mmCIF file of C-alpha atoms in Angstrom:
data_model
loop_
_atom_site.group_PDB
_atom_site.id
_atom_site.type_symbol
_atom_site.label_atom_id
_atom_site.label_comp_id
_atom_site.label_asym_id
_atom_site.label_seq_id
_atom_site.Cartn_x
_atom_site.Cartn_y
_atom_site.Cartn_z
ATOM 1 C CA UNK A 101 -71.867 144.045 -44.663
ATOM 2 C CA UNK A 102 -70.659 147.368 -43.406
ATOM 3 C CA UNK A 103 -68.354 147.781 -40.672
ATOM 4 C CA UNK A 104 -68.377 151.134 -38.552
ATOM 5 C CA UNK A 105 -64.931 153.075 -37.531
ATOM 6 C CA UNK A 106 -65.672 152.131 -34.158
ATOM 7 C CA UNK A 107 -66.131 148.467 -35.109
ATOM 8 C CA UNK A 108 -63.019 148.515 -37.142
ATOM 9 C CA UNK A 109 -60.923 150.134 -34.688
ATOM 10 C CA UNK A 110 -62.059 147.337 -31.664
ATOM 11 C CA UNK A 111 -61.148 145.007 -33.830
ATOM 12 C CA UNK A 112 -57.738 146.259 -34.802
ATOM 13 C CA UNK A 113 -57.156 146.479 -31.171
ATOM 14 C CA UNK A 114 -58.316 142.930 -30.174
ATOM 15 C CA UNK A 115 -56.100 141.577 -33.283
ATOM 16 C CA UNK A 116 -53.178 143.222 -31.641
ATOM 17 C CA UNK A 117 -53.715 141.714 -28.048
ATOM 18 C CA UNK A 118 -54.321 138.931 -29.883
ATOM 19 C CA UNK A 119 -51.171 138.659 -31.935
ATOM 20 C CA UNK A 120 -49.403 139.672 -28.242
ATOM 21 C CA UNK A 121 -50.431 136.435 -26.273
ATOM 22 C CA UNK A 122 -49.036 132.575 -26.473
ATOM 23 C CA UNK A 123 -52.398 131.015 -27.080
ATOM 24 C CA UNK A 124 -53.021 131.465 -30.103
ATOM 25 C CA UNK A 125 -51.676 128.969 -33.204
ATOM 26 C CA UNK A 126 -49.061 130.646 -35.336
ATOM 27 C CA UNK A 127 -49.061 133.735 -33.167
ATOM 28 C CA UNK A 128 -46.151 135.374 -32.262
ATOM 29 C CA UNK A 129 -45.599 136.196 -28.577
ATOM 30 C CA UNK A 130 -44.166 139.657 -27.272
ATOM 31 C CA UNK A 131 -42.990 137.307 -23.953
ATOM 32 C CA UNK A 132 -40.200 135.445 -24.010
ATOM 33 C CA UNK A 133 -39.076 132.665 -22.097
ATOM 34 C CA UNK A 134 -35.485 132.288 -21.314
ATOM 35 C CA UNK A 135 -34.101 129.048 -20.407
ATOM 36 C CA UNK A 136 -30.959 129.513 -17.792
ATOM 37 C CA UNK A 137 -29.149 129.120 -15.005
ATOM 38 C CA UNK A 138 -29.571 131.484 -12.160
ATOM 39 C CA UNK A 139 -27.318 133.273 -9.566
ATOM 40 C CA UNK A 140 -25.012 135.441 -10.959
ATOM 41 C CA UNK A 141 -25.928 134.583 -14.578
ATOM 42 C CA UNK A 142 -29.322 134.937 -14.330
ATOM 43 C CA UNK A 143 -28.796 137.901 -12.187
ATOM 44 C CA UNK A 144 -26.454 139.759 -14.958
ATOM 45 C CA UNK A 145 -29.083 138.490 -18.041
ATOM 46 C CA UNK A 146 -31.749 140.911 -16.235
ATOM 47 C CA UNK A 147 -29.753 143.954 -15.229
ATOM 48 C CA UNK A 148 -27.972 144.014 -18.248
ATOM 49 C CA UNK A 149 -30.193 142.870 -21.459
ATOM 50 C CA UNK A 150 -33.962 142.154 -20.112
ATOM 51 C CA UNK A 151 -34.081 145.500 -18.573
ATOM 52 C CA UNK A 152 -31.741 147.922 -20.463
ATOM 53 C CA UNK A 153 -31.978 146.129 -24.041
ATOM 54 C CA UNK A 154 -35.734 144.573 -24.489
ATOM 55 C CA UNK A 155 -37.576 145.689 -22.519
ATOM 56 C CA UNK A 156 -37.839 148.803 -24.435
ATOM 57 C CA UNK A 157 -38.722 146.897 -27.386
ATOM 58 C CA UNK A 158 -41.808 146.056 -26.362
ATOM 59 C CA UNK A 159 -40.607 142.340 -24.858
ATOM 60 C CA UNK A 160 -41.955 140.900 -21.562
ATOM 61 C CA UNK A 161 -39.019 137.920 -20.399
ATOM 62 C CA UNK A 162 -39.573 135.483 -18.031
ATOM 63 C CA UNK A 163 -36.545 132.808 -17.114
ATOM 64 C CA UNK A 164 -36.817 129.275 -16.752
ATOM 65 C CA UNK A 165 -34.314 128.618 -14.493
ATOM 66 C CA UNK A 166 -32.514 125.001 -14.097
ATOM 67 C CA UNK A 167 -28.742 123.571 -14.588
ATOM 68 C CA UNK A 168 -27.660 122.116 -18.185
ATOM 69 C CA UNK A 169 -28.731 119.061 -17.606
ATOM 70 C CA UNK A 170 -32.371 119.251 -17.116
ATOM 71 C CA UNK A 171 -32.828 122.137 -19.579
ATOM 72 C CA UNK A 172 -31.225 119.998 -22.418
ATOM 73 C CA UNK A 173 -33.144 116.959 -21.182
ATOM 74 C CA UNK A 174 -36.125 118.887 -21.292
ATOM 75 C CA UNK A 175 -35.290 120.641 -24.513
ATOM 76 C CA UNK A 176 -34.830 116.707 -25.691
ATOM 77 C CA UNK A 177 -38.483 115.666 -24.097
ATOM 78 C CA UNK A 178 -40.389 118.583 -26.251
ATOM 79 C CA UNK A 179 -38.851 117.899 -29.762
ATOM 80 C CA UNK A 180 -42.677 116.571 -30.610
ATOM 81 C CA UNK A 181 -44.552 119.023 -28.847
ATOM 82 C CA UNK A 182 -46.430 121.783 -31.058
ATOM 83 C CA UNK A 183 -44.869 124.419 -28.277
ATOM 84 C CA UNK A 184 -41.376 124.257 -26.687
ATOM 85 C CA UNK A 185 -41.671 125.614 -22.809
ATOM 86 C CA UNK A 186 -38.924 127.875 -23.510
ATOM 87 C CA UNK A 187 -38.099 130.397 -26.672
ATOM 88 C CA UNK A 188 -34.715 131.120 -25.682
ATOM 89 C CA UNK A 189 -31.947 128.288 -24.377
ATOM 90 C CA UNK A 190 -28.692 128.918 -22.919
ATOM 91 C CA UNK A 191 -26.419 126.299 -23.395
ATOM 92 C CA UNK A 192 -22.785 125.087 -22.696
ATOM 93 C CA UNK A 193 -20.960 124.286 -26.437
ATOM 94 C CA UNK A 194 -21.627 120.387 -25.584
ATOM 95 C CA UNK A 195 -25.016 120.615 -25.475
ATOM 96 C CA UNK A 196 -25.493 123.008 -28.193
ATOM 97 C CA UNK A 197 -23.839 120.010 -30.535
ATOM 98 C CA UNK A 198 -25.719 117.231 -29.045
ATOM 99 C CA UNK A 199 -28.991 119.500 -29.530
ATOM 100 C CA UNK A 200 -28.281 120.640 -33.208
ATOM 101 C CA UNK A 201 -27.488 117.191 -34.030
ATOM 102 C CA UNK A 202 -31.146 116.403 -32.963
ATOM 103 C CA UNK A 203 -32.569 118.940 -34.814
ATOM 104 C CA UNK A 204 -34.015 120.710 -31.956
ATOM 105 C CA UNK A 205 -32.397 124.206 -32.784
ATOM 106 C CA UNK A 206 -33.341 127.024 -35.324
ATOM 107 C CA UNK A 207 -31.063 127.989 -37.682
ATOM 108 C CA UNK A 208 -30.188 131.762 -36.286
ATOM 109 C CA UNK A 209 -30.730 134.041 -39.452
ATOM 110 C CA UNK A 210 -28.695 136.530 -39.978
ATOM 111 C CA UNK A 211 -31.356 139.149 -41.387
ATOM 112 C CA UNK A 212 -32.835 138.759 -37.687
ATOM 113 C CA UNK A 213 -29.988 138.636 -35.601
ATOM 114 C CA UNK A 214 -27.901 141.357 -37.322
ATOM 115 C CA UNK A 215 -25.029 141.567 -34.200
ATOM 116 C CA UNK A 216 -23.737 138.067 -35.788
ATOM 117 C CA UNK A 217 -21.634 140.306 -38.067
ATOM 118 C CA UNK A 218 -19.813 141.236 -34.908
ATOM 119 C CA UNK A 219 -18.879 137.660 -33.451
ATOM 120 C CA UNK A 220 -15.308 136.592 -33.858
ATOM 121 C CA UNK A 221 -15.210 134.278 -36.897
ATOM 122 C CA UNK A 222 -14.028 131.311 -35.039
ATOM 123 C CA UNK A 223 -17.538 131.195 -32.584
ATOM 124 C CA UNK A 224 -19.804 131.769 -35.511
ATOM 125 C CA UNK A 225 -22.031 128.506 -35.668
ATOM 126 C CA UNK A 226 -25.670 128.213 -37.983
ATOM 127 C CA UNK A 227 -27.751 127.228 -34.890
ATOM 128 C CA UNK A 228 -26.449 129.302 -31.843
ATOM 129 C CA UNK A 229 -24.935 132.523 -31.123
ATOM 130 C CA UNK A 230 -21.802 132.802 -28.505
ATOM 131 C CA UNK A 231 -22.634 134.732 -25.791
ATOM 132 C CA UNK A 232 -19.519 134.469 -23.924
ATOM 133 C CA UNK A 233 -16.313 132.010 -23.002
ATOM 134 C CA UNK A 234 -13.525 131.113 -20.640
ATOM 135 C CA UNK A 235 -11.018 128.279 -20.351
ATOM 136 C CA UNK A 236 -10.679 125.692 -17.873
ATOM 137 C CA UNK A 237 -7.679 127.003 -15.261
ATOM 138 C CA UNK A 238 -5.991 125.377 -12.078
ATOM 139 C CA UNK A 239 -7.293 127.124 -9.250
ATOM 140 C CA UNK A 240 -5.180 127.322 -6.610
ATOM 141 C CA UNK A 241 -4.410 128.424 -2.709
ATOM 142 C CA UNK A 242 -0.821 130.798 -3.091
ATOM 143 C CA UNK A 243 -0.860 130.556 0.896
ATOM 144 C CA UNK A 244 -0.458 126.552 0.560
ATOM 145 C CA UNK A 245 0.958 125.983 -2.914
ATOM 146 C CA UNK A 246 3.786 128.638 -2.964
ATOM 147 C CA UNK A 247 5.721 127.097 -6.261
ATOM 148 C CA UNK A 248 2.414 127.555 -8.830
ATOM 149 C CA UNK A 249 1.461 124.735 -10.700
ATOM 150 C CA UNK A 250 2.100 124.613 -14.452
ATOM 151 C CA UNK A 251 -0.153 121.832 -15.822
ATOM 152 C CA UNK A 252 -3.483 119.812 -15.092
ATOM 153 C CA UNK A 253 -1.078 116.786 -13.969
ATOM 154 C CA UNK A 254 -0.201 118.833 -11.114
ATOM 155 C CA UNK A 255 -3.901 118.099 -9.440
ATOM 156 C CA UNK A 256 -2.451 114.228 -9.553
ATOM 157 C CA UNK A 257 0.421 114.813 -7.504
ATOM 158 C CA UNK A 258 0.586 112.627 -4.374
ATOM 159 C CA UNK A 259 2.052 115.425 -1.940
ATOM 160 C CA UNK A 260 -1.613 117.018 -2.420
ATOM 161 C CA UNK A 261 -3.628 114.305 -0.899
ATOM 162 C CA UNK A 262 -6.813 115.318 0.592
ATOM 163 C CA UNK A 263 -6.814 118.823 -0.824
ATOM 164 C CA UNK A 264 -7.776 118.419 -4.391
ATOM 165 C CA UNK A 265 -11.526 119.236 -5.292
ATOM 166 C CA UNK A 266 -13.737 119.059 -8.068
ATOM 167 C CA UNK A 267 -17.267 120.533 -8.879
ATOM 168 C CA UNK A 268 -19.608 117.319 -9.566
ATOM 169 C CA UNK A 269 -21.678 119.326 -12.575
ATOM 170 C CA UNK A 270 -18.473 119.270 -14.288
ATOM 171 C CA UNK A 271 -17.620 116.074 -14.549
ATOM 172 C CA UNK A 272 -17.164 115.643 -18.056
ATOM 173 C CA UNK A 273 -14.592 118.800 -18.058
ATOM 174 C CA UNK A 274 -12.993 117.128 -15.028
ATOM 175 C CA UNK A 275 -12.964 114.222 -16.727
ATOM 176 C CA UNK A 276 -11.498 115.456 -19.934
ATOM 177 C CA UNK A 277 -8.471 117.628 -17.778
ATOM 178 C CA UNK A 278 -7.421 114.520 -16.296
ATOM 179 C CA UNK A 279 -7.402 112.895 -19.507
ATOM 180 C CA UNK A 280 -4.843 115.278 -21.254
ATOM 181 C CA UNK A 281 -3.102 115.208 -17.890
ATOM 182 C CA UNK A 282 -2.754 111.780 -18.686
ATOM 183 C CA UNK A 283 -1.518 112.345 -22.303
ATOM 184 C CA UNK A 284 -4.489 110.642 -23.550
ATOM 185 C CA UNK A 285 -6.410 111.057 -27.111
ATOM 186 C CA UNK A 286 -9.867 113.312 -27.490
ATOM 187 C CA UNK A 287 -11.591 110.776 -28.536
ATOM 188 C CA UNK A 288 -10.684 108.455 -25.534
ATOM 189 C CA UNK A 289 -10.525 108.828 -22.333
ATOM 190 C CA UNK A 290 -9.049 105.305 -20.987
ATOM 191 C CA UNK A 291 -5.478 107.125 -19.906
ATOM 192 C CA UNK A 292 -7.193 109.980 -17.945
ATOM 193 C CA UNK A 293 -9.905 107.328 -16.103
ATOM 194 C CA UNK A 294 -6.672 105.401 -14.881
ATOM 195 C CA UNK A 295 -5.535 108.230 -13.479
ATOM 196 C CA UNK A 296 -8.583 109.464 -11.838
ATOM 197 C CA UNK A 297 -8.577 105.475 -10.016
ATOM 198 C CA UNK A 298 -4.772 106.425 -8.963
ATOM 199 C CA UNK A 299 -6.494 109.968 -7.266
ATOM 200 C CA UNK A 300 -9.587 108.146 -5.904
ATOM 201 C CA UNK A 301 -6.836 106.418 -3.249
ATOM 202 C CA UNK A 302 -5.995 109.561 -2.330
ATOM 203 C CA UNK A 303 -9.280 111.378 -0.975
ATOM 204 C CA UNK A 304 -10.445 113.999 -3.910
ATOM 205 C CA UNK A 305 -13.208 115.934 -2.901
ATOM 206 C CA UNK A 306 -16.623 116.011 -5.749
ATOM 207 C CA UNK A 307 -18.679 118.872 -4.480
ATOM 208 C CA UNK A 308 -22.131 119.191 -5.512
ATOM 209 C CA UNK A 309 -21.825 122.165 -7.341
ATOM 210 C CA UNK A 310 -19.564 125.044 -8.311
ATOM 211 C CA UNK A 311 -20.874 127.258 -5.657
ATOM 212 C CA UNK A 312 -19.756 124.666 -2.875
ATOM 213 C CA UNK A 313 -16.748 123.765 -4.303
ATOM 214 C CA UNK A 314 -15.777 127.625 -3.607
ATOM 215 C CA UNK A 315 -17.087 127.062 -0.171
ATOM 216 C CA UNK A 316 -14.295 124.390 -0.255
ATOM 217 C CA UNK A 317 -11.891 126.648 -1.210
ATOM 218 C CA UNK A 318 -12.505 129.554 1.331
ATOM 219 C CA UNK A 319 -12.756 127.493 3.990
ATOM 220 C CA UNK A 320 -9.085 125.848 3.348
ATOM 221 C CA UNK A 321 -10.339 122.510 2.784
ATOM 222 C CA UNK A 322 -9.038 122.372 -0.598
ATOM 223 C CA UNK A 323 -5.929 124.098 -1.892
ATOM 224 C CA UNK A 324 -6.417 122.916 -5.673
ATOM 225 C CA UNK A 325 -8.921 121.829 -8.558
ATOM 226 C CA UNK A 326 -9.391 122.876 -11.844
ATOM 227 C CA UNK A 327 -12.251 125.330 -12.798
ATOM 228 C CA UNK A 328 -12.963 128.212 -15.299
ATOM 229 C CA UNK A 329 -10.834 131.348 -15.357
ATOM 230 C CA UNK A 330 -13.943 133.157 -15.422
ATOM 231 C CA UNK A 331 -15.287 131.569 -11.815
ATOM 232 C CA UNK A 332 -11.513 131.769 -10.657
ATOM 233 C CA UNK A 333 -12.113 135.618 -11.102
ATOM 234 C CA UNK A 334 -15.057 136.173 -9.638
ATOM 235 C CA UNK A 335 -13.987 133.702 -6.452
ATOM 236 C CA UNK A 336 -11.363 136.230 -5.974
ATOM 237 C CA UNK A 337 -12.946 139.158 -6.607
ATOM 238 C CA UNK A 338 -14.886 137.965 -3.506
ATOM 239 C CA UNK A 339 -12.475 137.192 -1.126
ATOM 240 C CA UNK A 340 -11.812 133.125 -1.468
ATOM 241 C CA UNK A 341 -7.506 133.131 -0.819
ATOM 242 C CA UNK A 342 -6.757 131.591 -5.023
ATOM 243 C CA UNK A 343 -4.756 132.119 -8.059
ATOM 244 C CA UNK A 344 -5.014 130.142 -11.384
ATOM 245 C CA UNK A 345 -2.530 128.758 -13.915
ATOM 246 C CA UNK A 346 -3.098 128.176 -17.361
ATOM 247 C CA UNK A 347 -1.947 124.673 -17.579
ATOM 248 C CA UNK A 348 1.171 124.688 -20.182
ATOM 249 C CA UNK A 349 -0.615 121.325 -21.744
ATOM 250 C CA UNK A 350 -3.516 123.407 -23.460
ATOM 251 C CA UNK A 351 -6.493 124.645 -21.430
ATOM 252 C CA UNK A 352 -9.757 122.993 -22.291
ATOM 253 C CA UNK A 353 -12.114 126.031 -23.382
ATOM 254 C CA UNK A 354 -16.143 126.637 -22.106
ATOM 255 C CA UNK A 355 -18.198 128.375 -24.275
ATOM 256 C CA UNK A 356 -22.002 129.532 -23.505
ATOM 257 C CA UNK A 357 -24.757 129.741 -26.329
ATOM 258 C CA UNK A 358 -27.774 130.292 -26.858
ATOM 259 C CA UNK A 359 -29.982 129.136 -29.257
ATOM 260 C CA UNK A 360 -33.817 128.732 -30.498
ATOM 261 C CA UNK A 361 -36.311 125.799 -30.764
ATOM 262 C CA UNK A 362 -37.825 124.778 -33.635
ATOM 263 C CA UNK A 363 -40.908 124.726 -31.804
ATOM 264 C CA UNK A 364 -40.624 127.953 -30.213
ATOM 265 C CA UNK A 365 -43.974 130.019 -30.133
ATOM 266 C CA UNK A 366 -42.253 133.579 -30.020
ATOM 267 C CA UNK A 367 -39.092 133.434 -33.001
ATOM 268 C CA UNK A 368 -39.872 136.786 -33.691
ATOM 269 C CA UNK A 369 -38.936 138.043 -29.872
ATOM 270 C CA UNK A 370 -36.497 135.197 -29.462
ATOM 271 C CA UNK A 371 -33.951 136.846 -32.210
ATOM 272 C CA UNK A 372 -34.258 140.070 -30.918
ATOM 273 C CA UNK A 373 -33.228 138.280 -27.493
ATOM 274 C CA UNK A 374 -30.554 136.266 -28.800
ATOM 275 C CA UNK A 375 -29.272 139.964 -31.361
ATOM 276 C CA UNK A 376 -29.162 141.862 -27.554
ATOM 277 C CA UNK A 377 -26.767 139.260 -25.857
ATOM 278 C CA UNK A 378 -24.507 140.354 -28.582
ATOM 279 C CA UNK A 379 -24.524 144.246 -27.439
ATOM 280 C CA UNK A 380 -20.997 144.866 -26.547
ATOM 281 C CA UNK A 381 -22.231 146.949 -23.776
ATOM 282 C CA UNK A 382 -23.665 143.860 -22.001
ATOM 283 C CA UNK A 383 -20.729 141.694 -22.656
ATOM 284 C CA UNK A 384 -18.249 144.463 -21.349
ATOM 285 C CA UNK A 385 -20.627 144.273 -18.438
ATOM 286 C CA UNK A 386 -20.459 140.220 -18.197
ATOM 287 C CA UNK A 387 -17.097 140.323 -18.237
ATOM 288 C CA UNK A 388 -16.183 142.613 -15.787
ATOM 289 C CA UNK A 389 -18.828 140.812 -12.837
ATOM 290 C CA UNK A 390 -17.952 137.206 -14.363
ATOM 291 C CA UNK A 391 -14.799 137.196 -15.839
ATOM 292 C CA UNK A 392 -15.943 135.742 -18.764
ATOM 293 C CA UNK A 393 -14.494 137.119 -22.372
ATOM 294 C CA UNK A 394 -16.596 138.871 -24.773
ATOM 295 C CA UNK A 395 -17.281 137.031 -27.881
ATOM 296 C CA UNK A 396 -17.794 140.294 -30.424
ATOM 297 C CA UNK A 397 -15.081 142.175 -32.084
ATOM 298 C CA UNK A 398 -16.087 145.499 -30.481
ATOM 299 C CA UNK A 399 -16.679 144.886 -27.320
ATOM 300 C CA UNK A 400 -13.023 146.437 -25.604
ATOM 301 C CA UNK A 401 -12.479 145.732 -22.266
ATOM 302 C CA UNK A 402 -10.366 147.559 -19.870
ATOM 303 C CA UNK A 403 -6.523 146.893 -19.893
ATOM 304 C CA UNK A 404 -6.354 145.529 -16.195
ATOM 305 C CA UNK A 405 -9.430 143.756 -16.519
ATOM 306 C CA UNK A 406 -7.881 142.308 -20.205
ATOM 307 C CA UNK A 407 -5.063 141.194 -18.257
ATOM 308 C CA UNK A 408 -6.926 139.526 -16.005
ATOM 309 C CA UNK A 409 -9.379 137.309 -17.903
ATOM 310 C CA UNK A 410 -7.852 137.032 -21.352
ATOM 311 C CA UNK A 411 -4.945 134.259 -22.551
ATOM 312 C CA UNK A 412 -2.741 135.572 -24.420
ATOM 313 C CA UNK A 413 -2.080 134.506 -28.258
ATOM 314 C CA UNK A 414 0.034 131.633 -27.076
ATOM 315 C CA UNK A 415 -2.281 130.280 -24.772
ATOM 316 C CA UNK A 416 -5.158 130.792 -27.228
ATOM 317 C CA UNK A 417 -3.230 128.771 -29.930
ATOM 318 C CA UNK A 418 -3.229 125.812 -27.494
ATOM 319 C CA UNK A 419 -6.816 125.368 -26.701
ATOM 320 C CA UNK A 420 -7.864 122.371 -26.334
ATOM 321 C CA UNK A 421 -11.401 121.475 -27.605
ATOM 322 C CA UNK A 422 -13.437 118.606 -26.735
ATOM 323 C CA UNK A 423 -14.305 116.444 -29.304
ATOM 324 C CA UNK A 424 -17.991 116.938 -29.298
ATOM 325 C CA UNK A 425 -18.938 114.104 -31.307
ATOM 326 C CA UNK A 426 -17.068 111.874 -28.720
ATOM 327 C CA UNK A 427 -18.687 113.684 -25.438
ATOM 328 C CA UNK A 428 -22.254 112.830 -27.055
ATOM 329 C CA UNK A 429 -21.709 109.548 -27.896
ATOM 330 C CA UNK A 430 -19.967 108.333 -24.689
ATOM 331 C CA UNK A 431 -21.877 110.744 -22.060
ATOM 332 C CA UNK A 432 -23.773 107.740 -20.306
ATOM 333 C CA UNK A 433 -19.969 105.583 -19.892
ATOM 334 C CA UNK A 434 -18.655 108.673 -18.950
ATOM 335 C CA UNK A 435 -20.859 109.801 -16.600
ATOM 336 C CA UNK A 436 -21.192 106.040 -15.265
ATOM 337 C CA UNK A 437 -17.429 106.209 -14.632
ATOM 338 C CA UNK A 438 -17.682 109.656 -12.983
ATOM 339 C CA UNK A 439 -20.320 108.361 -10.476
ATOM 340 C CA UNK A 440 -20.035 104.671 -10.154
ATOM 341 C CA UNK A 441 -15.950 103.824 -10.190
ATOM 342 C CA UNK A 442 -14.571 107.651 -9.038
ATOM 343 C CA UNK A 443 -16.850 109.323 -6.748
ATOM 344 C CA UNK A 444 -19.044 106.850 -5.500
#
């Protein structure tokens, strides 16, 4: 059969809109779908990558927007299916364990993701990529607590009845401050639950979410809690009256992922996603409107803004990590504690 140049070259073109589309079996997609949180986040993931960094590569993104819960629950729900709803998944360090260990993530290859040269060795992980961390502070009101506190215990003193807060999304976090407040073990948090009873007697607040536990703050309803350094920065950077400690115990660290599913329909464009959150560019740009620290050896942030987001090597050296293995097999007792015997 002979084909004509006209014939050939309609074809060619169809193959590439084709190839371009999610439909499809075995195609890769030049749209990709980014699972994530909104606000600020979400905000900072379009101004700063979508736009600026893939766009120009030819790469449509869309964002499914949700907390961690329901994005790893879903992520959980479409291990079977031939297509995963999302190509790209942001992800708190937890969840990126609990997912990997269910073989729902791609191992991120380095031939595809080339910036993972740049990430400081102690982030690097086969199935993610760090995007960016921050450690878990004491937030606190200067104009009510003049004498700052030093440690996580310091939420459990009895002279701040009525005026400590938490954020209800982080209840495992909470959970796990109180715990080393406590002197407890990693891998159990009896001593820390006995003290969150002791606090329940003296009228904690649990706001719904992060955003209303700020509320809390500006309006002078609480004067302390515990919360990320990065959100601490950004709280103040707004206006809400609060300064932070890093508690002299070891600060529990946060770090945010992102990673791949097997079943993603668009690899090809998901790498190139995941390579651009590793532009130091962007992360000097997350850092400075989050106050969360870069996770790349070059991306150099300001001195001031260094001083104000960064632990120093002592603090660093006493991170305390959560024991991930623990925090996935006890998340339904601990979240039955959280919202049964403390807050309810």
């Amino acid at each position: 059969m002979t084909i004509s140049r006209r014939t050939a070259l309609t074809g060619s073109a169809a193959a590439l809109a084709l190839a371009g589309s999610r439909s499809p079996a075995g195609a890769q997609s030049s749209q990709v779908v980014v699972g994530t949180w909104g606000g600020d986040y979400g905000s900072l993931l379009q101004s700063q990558i979508d736009q600026p960094l893939v766009k120009p590569l030819g790469i449509e993104v869309a964002q499914d927007i949700a907390n961690n819960d329901p994005r790893r629950t879903k992520l959980i729900a479409e291990k079977g299916s031939r297509r995963s709803s999302m190509d790209v998944a942001c992800i708190n360090d937890v969840d990126s364990y609990t997912l990997s260990q269910a073989d729902i993530l791609e191992t991120v290859p380095e031939k595809d993701v080339p910036r993972l040269s740049a990430v400081l060795p102690v982030f690097r992980k086969p199935h993610s990529i760090p995007h960016i961390y921050s450690a878990m502070v004491v937030l606190y009101n200067p104009t009510k607590i003049t004498t700052p506190p030093k440690s996580y215990a310091d939420l459990f003193d009895p002279k701040y009845k009525g005026r400590v807060g938490f954020s209800d999304i982080l209840y495992n976090f909470n959970m796990a401050g109180a715990n080393i407040a406590a002197g407890g073990k990693a891998n159990d948090f009896t001593a820390g639950n006995k003290l969150l009873k002791e606090l329940k007697s003296r009228d904690p607040k649990v706001y719904p979410s992060n955003e209303a536990l700020a509320a809390g703050l500006k309006s002078e309803e609480v004067w302390i809690t515990t919360m990320w350094l990065a959100r601490g920065f950004m709280w103040k950077k707004g206006g809400i009256p609060i300064a932070w400690s890093v508690p002299e115990e070891g600060a529990i660290p946060i770090l945010f992922e992102a990673a791949v599913p097997r079943n993603s329909r668009a690899k090809d464009a998901a790498w190139k996603y995941l390579n651009a959150m590793l532009d130091p560019t962007a992360q000097v740009a997350f850092a400075d409107k989050m106050g969360y620290v870069p996770t790349v050896k070059d991306a150099k942030l300001p001195a001031d803004l260094a001083r104000e987001i960064s632990l120093t090597e002592a603090q660093q050296a006493k991170l305390r990590p959560l024991d991930y293995a623990y925090m996935q097999q006890e998340r339904g007792p601990l979240l039955d504690f959280w919202s049964k015997e403390f807050k309810a």
